[in-house]
Short mmCIF file of C-alpha atoms in Angstrom, two decimals:
data_model
loop_
_atom_site.label_atom_id
_atom_site.label_comp_id
_atom_site.label_asym_id
_atom_site.label_seq_id
_atom_site.Cartn_x
_atom_site.Cartn_y
_atom_site.Cartn_z
CA MET A 1 -8.84 -16.52 30.05
CA ASP A 2 -11.46 -16.16 27.31
CA HIS A 3 -10.23 -15.21 23.86
CA ASP A 4 -11.80 -11.97 22.59
CA PRO A 5 -11.42 -11.78 18.77
CA ASP A 6 -12.62 -8.15 18.67
CA LEU A 7 -9.92 -7.11 21.13
CA GLU A 8 -7.30 -9.03 19.16
CA ASP A 9 -8.39 -7.24 15.97
CA ALA A 10 -8.21 -3.91 17.80
CA ARG A 11 -4.66 -4.68 18.92
CA ARG A 12 -3.61 -5.50 15.37
CA ALA A 13 -5.16 -2.36 13.89
CA ASP A 14 -2.92 0.56 12.91
CA PRO A 15 -3.79 3.47 15.24
CA ALA A 16 -2.80 6.06 12.62
CA ALA A 17 -5.03 4.44 9.99
CA VAL A 18 -7.98 4.26 12.40
CA ALA A 19 -7.50 7.91 13.38
CA ARG A 20 -7.38 8.89 9.71
CA ARG A 21 -10.64 7.06 8.98
CA ILE A 22 -12.31 8.76 11.94
CA THR A 23 -11.12 12.20 10.80
CA GLU A 24 -12.20 11.61 7.20
CA ARG A 25 -15.63 10.39 8.28
CA ARG A 26 -16.02 13.26 10.75
CA ASP A 27 -15.16 15.80 8.04
CA LEU A 28 -17.61 14.13 5.64
CA LEU A 29 -20.42 14.54 8.18
CA GLY A 30 -19.42 18.10 9.04
CA LEU A 31 -18.64 17.34 12.68
CA SER A 32 -16.00 19.15 14.69
CA GLU A 33 -13.72 17.22 17.01
CA GLN A 34 -15.57 18.70 19.98
CA MET A 35 -18.95 17.64 18.57
CA LEU A 36 -17.73 14.09 17.99
CA ALA A 37 -16.33 13.84 21.52
CA SER A 38 -19.52 15.20 23.10
CA ARG A 39 -21.81 12.86 21.18
CA ALA A 40 -19.54 9.87 21.98
CA ALA A 41 -19.78 10.76 25.70
CA MET A 42 -16.10 11.63 26.18
CA SER A 43 -13.99 14.73 26.57
CA PRO A 44 -12.04 16.11 23.58
CA ARG A 45 -8.80 15.34 25.46
CA TYR A 46 -9.87 11.74 26.00
CA LEU A 47 -10.81 11.44 22.31
CA GLN A 48 -7.36 12.66 21.32
CA TYR A 49 -5.69 10.16 23.64
CA LEU A 50 -7.83 7.30 22.30
CA LEU A 51 -6.85 8.19 18.72
CA GLU A 52 -3.17 8.27 19.63
CA ALA A 53 -3.20 5.12 21.78
CA GLY A 54 -5.22 3.06 19.31
CA PRO A 55 -8.54 1.21 19.44
CA ALA A 56 -7.32 -1.48 21.85
CA PHE A 57 -7.11 1.21 24.56
CA ASP A 58 -10.91 1.56 24.65
CA PRO A 59 -12.85 -0.66 22.21
CA ALA A 60 -16.16 0.44 23.76
CA GLY A 61 -15.24 4.07 23.17
CA LEU A 62 -14.42 3.29 19.54
CA ALA A 63 -17.82 1.61 19.19
CA ARG A 64 -19.51 4.79 20.45
CA ILE A 65 -17.48 6.85 17.97
CA ALA A 66 -18.57 4.51 15.16
CA ALA A 67 -22.22 4.96 16.14
CA VAL A 68 -21.89 8.78 16.11
CA LEU A 69 -20.18 8.61 12.69
CA ARG A 70 -22.96 6.35 11.36
CA THR A 71 -20.53 3.61 10.43
CA THR A 72 -19.41 0.36 12.04
CA TYR A 73 -16.70 -0.60 14.51
CA ARG A 74 -15.29 -2.99 11.89
CA GLU A 75 -15.07 -0.31 9.20
CA LEU A 76 -13.13 1.99 11.51
CA LEU A 77 -10.70 -0.85 12.24
CA GLU A 78 -10.25 -2.16 8.71
CA GLY A 79 -11.74 0.37 6.31
CA ARG A 80 -14.68 -0.14 4.00
CA ALA A 81 -14.78 -3.52 2.30
CA ASP A 82 -16.33 -1.88 -0.77
CA ALA A 83 -14.14 1.22 -0.80
CA PRO A 84 -12.81 2.37 -4.18
CA PRO A 85 -9.19 1.38 -4.93
CA GLY A 86 -6.34 3.68 -4.02
CA GLN A 87 -6.99 4.12 -0.29
CA ARG A 88 -3.36 3.49 0.67
CA GLU A 89 -0.58 6.05 0.44
CA ALA A 90 1.65 6.20 -2.64
CA GLY A 91 4.80 4.08 -2.64
CA ALA A 92 8.03 5.54 -1.29
CA ARG A 93 9.73 5.82 -4.71
CA PRO A 94 7.12 5.19 -7.41
CA LEU A 95 8.22 4.79 -11.02
CA LEU A 96 6.10 5.24 -14.14
CA PHE A 97 6.65 2.89 -17.08
CA HIS A 98 5.06 3.01 -20.53
CA LEU A 99 3.79 -0.31 -21.88
CA ALA A 100 4.34 -1.58 -25.41
CA ALA A 101 1.25 -2.61 -27.40
CA SER A 102 1.99 -6.30 -26.84
CA GLU A 103 2.24 -5.69 -23.08
CA CYS A 104 -1.09 -3.84 -23.16
CA TRP A 105 -2.87 -6.77 -24.82
CA GLU A 106 -1.21 -9.19 -22.41
CA ARG A 107 -2.67 -7.27 -19.46
CA ILE A 108 -6.12 -6.94 -21.03
CA GLY A 109 -6.14 -10.74 -21.34
CA THR A 110 -9.03 -12.68 -22.85
CA HIS A 111 -11.90 -11.10 -20.93
CA GLY A 112 -12.82 -9.05 -17.88
CA ILE A 113 -14.55 -5.81 -16.95
CA GLY A 114 -13.50 -2.53 -18.54
CA ARG A 115 -14.93 0.95 -18.99
CA ILE A 116 -16.16 2.37 -22.26
CA GLY A 117 -16.12 6.14 -22.75
CA LEU A 118 -18.85 7.42 -25.07
CA PRO A 119 -19.27 10.82 -26.77
CA VAL A 120 -22.78 11.57 -25.52
CA GLN A 121 -24.50 14.81 -24.50
CA PRO A 122 -24.36 16.91 -22.39
CA ALA A 123 -20.92 15.45 -21.58
CA PRO A 124 -18.93 12.26 -22.26
CA ALA A 125 -20.04 9.29 -20.15
CA VAL A 126 -18.18 6.20 -18.94
CA PHE A 127 -19.82 2.82 -18.27
CA PRO A 128 -18.47 -0.53 -17.04
CA VAL A 129 -19.01 -3.50 -19.37
CA ASN A 130 -18.05 -7.16 -19.48
CA TYR A 131 -15.69 -7.52 -22.42
CA ALA A 132 -13.98 -10.24 -24.40
CA VAL A 133 -11.01 -9.98 -26.75
CA ASP A 134 -11.54 -11.25 -30.27
CA ALA A 135 -8.59 -11.00 -32.69
CA ARG A 136 -7.32 -7.86 -30.96
CA THR A 137 -10.67 -6.16 -30.94
CA ILE A 138 -12.93 -5.62 -27.92
CA VAL A 139 -16.45 -7.07 -28.00
CA TYR A 140 -19.29 -6.81 -25.50
CA ARG A 141 -23.03 -7.37 -25.25
CA THR A 142 -25.55 -4.68 -24.46
CA ALA A 143 -29.24 -3.77 -24.75
CA ALA A 144 -30.54 -2.20 -27.94
CA LEU A 145 -30.65 1.62 -27.74
CA GLY A 146 -29.20 1.47 -24.22
CA PRO A 147 -26.52 3.83 -22.93
CA THR A 148 -23.72 1.47 -24.05
CA ASP A 149 -25.14 1.00 -27.57
CA PRO A 150 -23.39 3.75 -29.58
CA ALA A 151 -23.99 4.35 -33.27
CA ASP A 152 -21.77 2.62 -35.82
CA GLY A 153 -18.63 4.63 -36.45
CA SER A 154 -18.69 6.38 -33.07
CA SER A 155 -15.28 7.24 -31.66
CA VAL A 156 -14.91 5.73 -28.19
CA SER A 157 -12.31 4.99 -25.56
CA PHE A 158 -11.97 1.76 -23.61
CA GLN A 159 -9.96 1.37 -20.42
CA VAL A 160 -8.90 -1.59 -18.31
CA ASP A 161 -6.80 -1.30 -15.18
CA ARG A 162 -5.73 -3.06 -12.03
CA ILE A 163 -4.59 -1.75 -8.65
CA ASP A 164 -2.49 -3.60 -6.06
CA GLU A 165 -3.45 -1.94 -2.78
CA GLN A 166 -0.80 -3.70 -0.70
CA LEU A 167 2.12 -2.59 -2.88
CA SER A 168 0.64 0.73 -4.11
CA GLN A 169 1.24 -0.43 -7.67
CA GLY A 170 -0.91 -0.90 -10.72
CA TRP A 171 -1.37 -0.57 -14.44
CA SER A 172 -3.80 1.02 -16.87
CA VAL A 173 -4.44 0.36 -20.56
CA LEU A 174 -6.30 2.83 -22.77
CA LEU A 175 -7.67 1.93 -26.18
CA LEU A 176 -9.02 4.47 -28.68
CA GLY A 177 -11.08 3.26 -31.61
CA ARG A 178 -14.36 3.12 -33.48
CA VAL A 179 -17.50 1.11 -32.92
CA GLU A 180 -19.27 -1.32 -35.22
CA HIS A 181 -22.22 -3.63 -34.55
CA VAL A 182 -22.04 -7.36 -35.16
CA ASP A 183 -25.15 -8.06 -37.25
CA ASP A 184 -24.31 -11.52 -38.60
CA PRO A 185 -26.20 -14.13 -36.49
CA ALA A 186 -23.51 -16.76 -37.04
CA GLU A 187 -20.81 -14.38 -35.85
CA ALA A 188 -22.91 -13.42 -32.82
CA ASP A 189 -23.28 -17.12 -31.96
CA ARG A 190 -19.52 -17.56 -32.17
CA LEU A 191 -18.88 -14.56 -29.91
CA ARG A 192 -21.39 -15.88 -27.39
CA GLY A 193 -19.08 -18.85 -26.88
CA LEU A 194 -16.14 -16.67 -25.83
CA PRO A 195 -15.33 -16.63 -22.09
CA GLY A 196 -16.64 -13.76 -20.02
CA THR A 197 -19.29 -12.47 -22.42
CA ALA A 198 -22.29 -12.98 -20.11
CA PRO A 199 -23.01 -9.49 -18.67
CA TRP A 200 -23.02 -9.27 -14.89
CA ALA A 201 -25.99 -6.91 -15.16
CA GLY A 202 -28.12 -9.68 -16.65
CA GLY A 203 -31.20 -9.04 -18.76
CA ALA A 204 -31.82 -9.35 -22.49
CA ARG A 205 -28.65 -7.96 -24.06
CA ALA A 206 -28.77 -9.21 -27.62
CA VAL A 207 -26.73 -6.43 -29.27
CA TRP A 208 -23.05 -7.11 -29.92
CA VAL A 209 -20.68 -4.15 -30.10
CA ARG A 210 -17.13 -4.40 -31.44
CA ILE A 211 -14.43 -1.78 -30.84
CA ARG A 212 -11.71 -1.73 -33.48
CA PRO A 213 -8.69 0.00 -31.98
CA ASP A 214 -6.79 2.76 -33.75
CA GLU A 215 -4.42 3.23 -30.82
CA ILE A 216 -3.56 1.38 -27.64
CA THR A 217 -1.36 2.73 -24.86
CA GLY A 218 -0.60 1.69 -21.32
CA ARG A 219 1.23 2.69 -18.19
CA ARG A 220 2.47 0.83 -15.14
CA ILE A 221 3.27 2.33 -11.75
CA GLY A 222 5.60 0.37 -9.49
CA GLY A 223 9.13 -0.71 -8.85
CA GLY A 224 11.75 -1.37 -11.48
#
């Protein structure tokens, strides 16, 4: 007997999760259950049975549903590969822990991607940036007069976090401080040698921004 990997994947898929994705996508597109069934060439009762039985019951029917929902068979089975974090349900007994300053810096590490919050008009804005840690300050490169090039002395926030989808756990560190520009060429050369300072966005980003923290706090959600 030939091995069908798509059928094997359908058998492994969680019927409840697939049904939830279909319902969420249907609601997003403004389709009723009856409309979805009609466009997928099946009766509403058959659609309901397919959702309860799971995709392995009728893979071809699921493929028709995916086409109507303007998504893919694979995304209905597994979810979006580029979906934002936090798609899973909360843990059964989640606990919230506050992190000490030393624990916050340990999680921030030496470099990574964080989000800077800037006091711009008409409302505060948040941008992702590649950062490095230098003597317990945050440094990053940006373009002159760009959206992530605030004036010296600006009050900003900086956040780094991580989510574990499988365990429904994670942590978040928030830093509040003020901005200063690194104008000394020798200091800029030194910072350029730190790991992780090449911006993923590319381009000419010759301006160095340093955030000196006034406060750092963190939280962790998970087991004990």
